[in-house]
C-alpha cells in the first residue's frame, strides 16, 4: 500500500502527503506559544476545509497512523473553549469527519491502546453532553447539533471496535461497559432517544459477547443504570409512540432481556419497578385505537363481550382494499377519506395476507412495504421485547414476581378488549401480532410452571364484593385463575395456529395441575373437560398439527379427569353420558366414547397410552360409572391381549430392529391391564387392606370425636358416594362378582402366560385388589385357581418382579377369613 513501504522504497501518494502535512502542521501549530491562531481557526484551515481529501487519503494509510491522528483531533476538540457559534461548528465538523473516516478504515486496535482511545472519545462525548453543549442557554439548534455529534461519535466507536473475528479481552469489555454506562447516564439529561438507543445496542452487544465473565460490581452498575432509566420513564405520564422512541424502547428492552437472562446479582429489589414500567408497553402502538362501535348484530343490551377472534379480524380487514401500483398512489391521496376507522392501524403484521394501499416510503417503488406498516412492525417488536422481559423477570426471581400477578393478570372481564388496562391475557387474546401472542403464552406458562405456582393452592373463588373494598390474596388468586381459564379455553376452542395451540395446551395443563378446583366455581372443571373434548372432536387443521397437538390435548383431558378431590359435577357429566346410551349410538359424542375410541387406536402409541391413562383416572375418581363401561373396557383390553408381544429387554438396544414397536406394544398392554385392575377394584369396592372406617383417636384431648380416615392411593375414590349407604350395595357387589368372573375366564389366562414379564407382573397385581366379599362369592374351583396360580407364579416365574407381585397378592388374599379358616 502506498506510503507504507520499507526503507522509503515506495513514495507516498499525494493524498497521503496531504494527510500527513495537515496533521503535522496542526500538531506544530498547537505547540506554538503563544498560538498564532485560535484552535477553531486551525481546525477549519487545516482539517475541516480539506475533509474530502482527508477521507480519500485515509484508506491508503496504516490504520495505526489514522487512529493516532483522529485521537489527537478528538482530544484537541475536547479541550477547545469557544463561544456558541464556534462550538456548533467544531462539534459538527469534527464528529462528522471522525465518523466518516472510521467507516472507511478497519482498525486493529490492541489492548494497550483500547482504554486510551475510549478515553479520548469519552472526553469528546463529555463535551457534547455537558452543560455547555446542552444547557438552557443554547438554542434548540445548538442542542440538537451537540446530540447529533455525540451519536456520530458512538457510531465511530462502533466502527473502530467492531472488527470481524476480533479476540476481545475481558478488560476491554469491562472498559467498554463502564464507558457506555457513563454515556447512558449522561444522556438522560439531554433526553436523546437516538443516543440512548445506540448506547443500549452497544451495551447489549457487549453483554452477549462477554456478559458471563463480568464481575459482580459491573452487573450491579448495569442494574443501577437500568433502574435510573426506568425511573425516568415512570415520571412520564405515558410512553411516546414514534419511530425514534420506539427504536430506543426496543434497544433498551433487548438489553434488559440480556441483563436479566444472565444476571449475577439479585433482582428482587428492582422487580416491582421493572414490572410497573414494562406494563406500560403491553399496549404500545395500540393505545387509544380500540373500536368504538359495536360489532354487527350486537346491541348494548345483549353485548356480553367482543369475540377476540372477531376483534382481530375486524382490525385486520380495516386497512385492506384493492392493490394500487406505486406510481398511482400519490394521485389517489386526495381521494382518501379522512374519517377512516381509528382501529385500522391494528392491521396484523403476521396474519394478514392482503396488501395495504398506503403509500410506501417512495411514491414510485414498492420497497419493503409502507412506512405505516414499518411503524407497526417496530411497535410490535417493542411489545414482544416487553413480554420477553417479563418472562425473564419471572425466571430470575419467581417469588418476587409472583407478588405482581394482580398487575399482569386480569381479575374480571378477560374477554373484553380493554387495551388501556392491558394485561398478559389482553396481549394473548387481542394483540394483532402473532409473535406477541406467542410471547404472552410462553410467559404465562413460565409463571404457572415456576416455584411461585405453589401459592396458587391458596386460591379461593368468592363472588366479588363492592368496588374498592379489600380483597384477600386468596380471593384475588381465585379470580385470576377463573379469568385465565376463561381466556385459555376460549382460545383453545378458536385458535388455529399450531405452535400457539401447543403453548395453550401447556398452559391449560399447568392450570389443571395447580388449580384447587374444590374451592373454585363448581362448573369450572366440567367446563375444562367439555372444552377439551370438543376441541379434540373438532380436530386440527393440518396433519402435522394433528400429530403434534392431539397427544397433549388428550393428556390435558387425562389430568382434568385425574384432578383430586373428585368433582360432583364431573360425576354428573359422566353419568349423563352413560345414561344417554352412548354405547348404542352410531355417532358417539362424549368424554368416555372419545377415550374408548382413541384407546382402541394402537397405531398411535402415545395417544393410545394417554387415552388409557384417562380411562384409568375415570375408574379411580368416579368408580360408580365403571359398571356401565365394563363392556368397553373388557373388549379393549382383550384386543391388546390378542397381540403377540415378545419379551423386551429392560435396557432397549438401539441396534435391535423392531424393538421400538415391541416396546410400545408392551407399554400399551401394561396400561390396558392397569385400566382393567382399576375397574375391578372399583366394581368390587376395594378400599385397601386396612380398616378405614373406625380408627378413632380417643386418648388425645379435643379429638375424641374425630375420625381419622386413612386414604389408600391404590383404592378408588368413594368420597362422592352417599355416606349413609354402604360403599358397595348388594347389586353393585353382584355386578363386581360377574366382572371378576369374566376377567378370570377371558383375560387372566392370556395375561398370566404372556411373554412379557411386566404384563404378567401387572396382571398378578390385580389379585391384590380383590376384596374378601368377592373372593367368598367364587366357587371352590375359582378360589383354588386363584390360589394355585399365585403360588405357582411366586415359586416358578423367571422374573423377580412377577414373583414379588405374586407374593404381595398372596399376602392380601391370605388375610381373608375364609382362606385362614381353610388353613391353606
PDB file of N, CA and C in Angstrom, residues 235-265:
ATOM      1  N   UNK A 235     -41.706   8.644  35.578  1.00  0.00           N
ATOM      2  CA  UNK A 235     -42.095  10.029  35.806  1.00  0.00           C
ATOM      3  C   UNK A 235     -42.932  10.589  34.672  1.00  0.00           C
ATOM      4  N   UNK A 236     -42.805   9.988  33.487  1.00  0.00           N
ATOM      5  CA  UNK A 236     -43.587  10.446  32.347  1.00  0.00           C
ATOM      6  C   UNK A 236     -44.984   9.840  32.410  1.00  0.00           C
ATOM      7  N   UNK A 237     -45.954  10.600  31.971  1.00  0.00           N
ATOM      8  CA  UNK A 237     -47.340  10.148  32.062  1.00  0.00           C
ATOM      9  C   UNK A 237     -47.620   8.980  31.127  1.00  0.00           C
ATOM     10  N   UNK A 238     -46.973   8.943  29.984  1.00  0.00           N
ATOM     11  CA  UNK A 238     -47.215   7.861  29.037  1.00  0.00           C
ATOM     12  C   UNK A 238     -45.999   7.703  28.139  1.00  0.00           C
ATOM     13  N   UNK A 239     -45.957   6.590  27.461  1.00  0.00           N
ATOM     14  CA  UNK A 239     -44.863   6.343  26.532  1.00  0.00           C
ATOM     15  C   UNK A 239     -45.149   7.060  25.218  1.00  0.00           C
ATOM     16  N   UNK A 240     -44.096   7.349  24.489  1.00  0.00           N
ATOM     17  CA  UNK A 240     -44.213   8.094  23.232  1.00  0.00           C
ATOM     18  C   UNK A 240     -44.220   7.109  22.078  1.00  0.00           C
ATOM     19  N   UNK A 241     -45.174   7.259  21.193  1.00  0.00           N
ATOM     20  CA  UNK A 241     -45.296   6.351  20.061  1.00  0.00           C
ATOM     21  C   UNK A 241     -44.839   7.055  18.788  1.00  0.00           C
ATOM     22  N   UNK A 242     -43.541   6.950  18.501  1.00  0.00           N
ATOM     23  CA  UNK A 242     -43.000   7.403  17.227  1.00  0.00           C
ATOM     24  C   UNK A 242     -41.792   6.540  16.900  1.00  0.00           C
ATOM     25  N   UNK A 243     -41.240   6.712  15.726  1.00  0.00           N
ATOM     26  CA  UNK A 243     -40.169   5.836  15.258  1.00  0.00           C
ATOM     27  C   UNK A 243     -38.912   5.951  16.118  1.00  0.00           C
ATOM     28  N   UNK A 244     -38.531   7.190  16.458  1.00  0.00           N
ATOM     29  CA  UNK A 244     -37.300   7.394  17.230  1.00  0.00           C
ATOM     30  C   UNK A 244     -37.414   6.767  18.612  1.00  0.00           C
ATOM     31  N   UNK A 245     -38.524   7.018  19.304  1.00  0.00           N
ATOM     32  CA  UNK A 245     -38.686   6.473  20.639  1.00  0.00           C
ATOM     33  C   UNK A 245     -38.887   4.964  20.615  1.00  0.00           C
ATOM     34  N   UNK A 246     -39.567   4.449  19.610  1.00  0.00           N
ATOM     35  CA  UNK A 246     -39.769   3.001  19.546  1.00  0.00           C
ATOM     36  C   UNK A 246     -38.437   2.283  19.343  1.00  0.00           C
ATOM     37  N   UNK A 247     -37.518   2.907  18.596  1.00  0.00           N
ATOM     38  CA  UNK A 247     -36.195   2.296  18.443  1.00  0.00           C
ATOM     39  C   UNK A 247     -35.456   2.282  19.781  1.00  0.00           C
ATOM     40  N   UNK A 248     -35.577   3.385  20.532  1.00  0.00           N
ATOM     41  CA  UNK A 248     -34.945   3.416  21.853  1.00  0.00           C
ATOM     42  C   UNK A 248     -35.560   2.374  22.777  1.00  0.00           C
ATOM     43  N   UNK A 249     -36.889   2.313  22.815  1.00  0.00           N
ATOM     44  CA  UNK A 249     -37.546   1.334  23.678  1.00  0.00           C
ATOM     45  C   UNK A 249     -37.117  -0.090  23.315  1.00  0.00           C
ATOM     46  N   UNK A 250     -37.054  -0.376  22.030  1.00  0.00           N
ATOM     47  CA  UNK A 250     -36.683  -1.722  21.604  1.00  0.00           C
ATOM     48  C   UNK A 250     -35.260  -2.075  22.014  1.00  0.00           C
ATOM     49  N   UNK A 251     -34.314  -1.152  21.788  1.00  0.00           N
ATOM     50  CA  UNK A 251     -32.922  -1.427  22.171  1.00  0.00           C
ATOM     51  C   UNK A 251     -32.783  -1.548  23.679  1.00  0.00           C
ATOM     52  N   UNK A 252     -33.505  -0.714  24.420  1.00  0.00           N
ATOM     53  CA  UNK A 252     -33.455  -0.787  25.883  1.00  0.00           C
ATOM     54  C   UNK A 252     -34.008  -2.115  26.389  1.00  0.00           C
ATOM     55  N   UNK A 253     -35.136  -2.532  25.842  1.00  0.00           N
ATOM     56  CA  UNK A 253     -35.760  -3.770  26.304  1.00  0.00           C
ATOM     57  C   UNK A 253     -34.938  -4.992  25.915  1.00  0.00           C
ATOM     58  N   UNK A 254     -34.335  -4.976  24.744  1.00  0.00           N
ATOM     59  CA  UNK A 254     -33.479  -6.096  24.363  1.00  0.00           C
ATOM     60  C   UNK A 254     -32.244  -6.178  25.258  1.00  0.00           C
ATOM     61  N   UNK A 255     -31.709  -5.021  25.610  1.00  0.00           N
ATOM     62  CA  UNK A 255     -30.576  -5.014  26.538  1.00  0.00           C
ATOM     63  C   UNK A 255     -31.009  -5.511  27.912  1.00  0.00           C
ATOM     64  N   UNK A 256     -32.190  -5.089  28.361  1.00  0.00           N
ATOM     65  CA  UNK A 256     -32.709  -5.568  29.649  1.00  0.00           C
ATOM     66  C   UNK A 256     -32.897  -7.082  29.621  1.00  0.00           C
ATOM     67  N   UNK A 257     -33.351  -7.601  28.512  1.00  0.00           N
ATOM     68  CA  UNK A 257     -33.500  -9.054  28.369  1.00  0.00           C
ATOM     69  C   UNK A 257     -32.166  -9.765  28.580  1.00  0.00           C
ATOM     70  N   UNK A 258     -31.104  -9.249  27.985  1.00  0.00           N
ATOM     71  CA  UNK A 258     -29.784  -9.867  28.139  1.00  0.00           C
ATOM     72  C   UNK A 258     -29.285  -9.755  29.571  1.00  0.00           C
ATOM     73  N   UNK A 259     -29.578  -8.636  30.218  1.00  0.00           N
ATOM     74  CA  UNK A 259     -29.149  -8.452  31.609  1.00  0.00           C
ATOM     75  C   UNK A 259     -29.884  -9.417  32.528  1.00  0.00           C
ATOM     76  N   UNK A 260     -31.188  -9.563  32.339  1.00  0.00           N
ATOM     77  CA  UNK A 260     -31.974 -10.429  33.210  1.00  0.00           C
ATOM     78  C   UNK A 260     -31.687 -11.905  32.965  1.00  0.00           C
ATOM     79  N   UNK A 261     -31.323 -12.247  31.736  1.00  0.00           N
ATOM     80  CA  UNK A 261     -31.101 -13.651  31.411  1.00  0.00           C
ATOM     81  C   UNK A 261     -29.897 -14.220  32.131  1.00  0.00           C
ATOM     82  N   UNK A 262     -28.859 -13.404  32.314  1.00  0.00           N
ATOM     83  CA  UNK A 262     -27.605 -13.916  32.871  1.00  0.00           C
ATOM     84  C   UNK A 262     -27.144 -13.073  34.052  1.00  0.00           C
ATOM     85  N   UNK A 263     -28.097 -12.594  34.839  1.00  0.00           N
ATOM     86  CA  UNK A 263     -27.763 -11.704  35.946  1.00  0.00           C
ATOM     87  C   UNK A 263     -26.930 -12.423  37.004  1.00  0.00           C
ATOM     88  N   UNK A 264     -25.906 -11.740  37.478  1.00  0.00           N
ATOM     89  CA  UNK A 264     -25.029 -12.312  38.505  1.00  0.00           C
ATOM     90  C   UNK A 264     -25.299 -11.729  39.885  1.00  0.00           C
ATOM     91  N   UNK A 265     -26.384 -10.969  40.011  1.00  0.00           N
ATOM     92  CA  UNK A 265     -26.757 -10.423  41.314  1.00  0.00           C
ATOM     93  C   UNK A 265     -28.267 -10.439  41.448  1.00  0.00           C
TER      94      UNK A 265
END
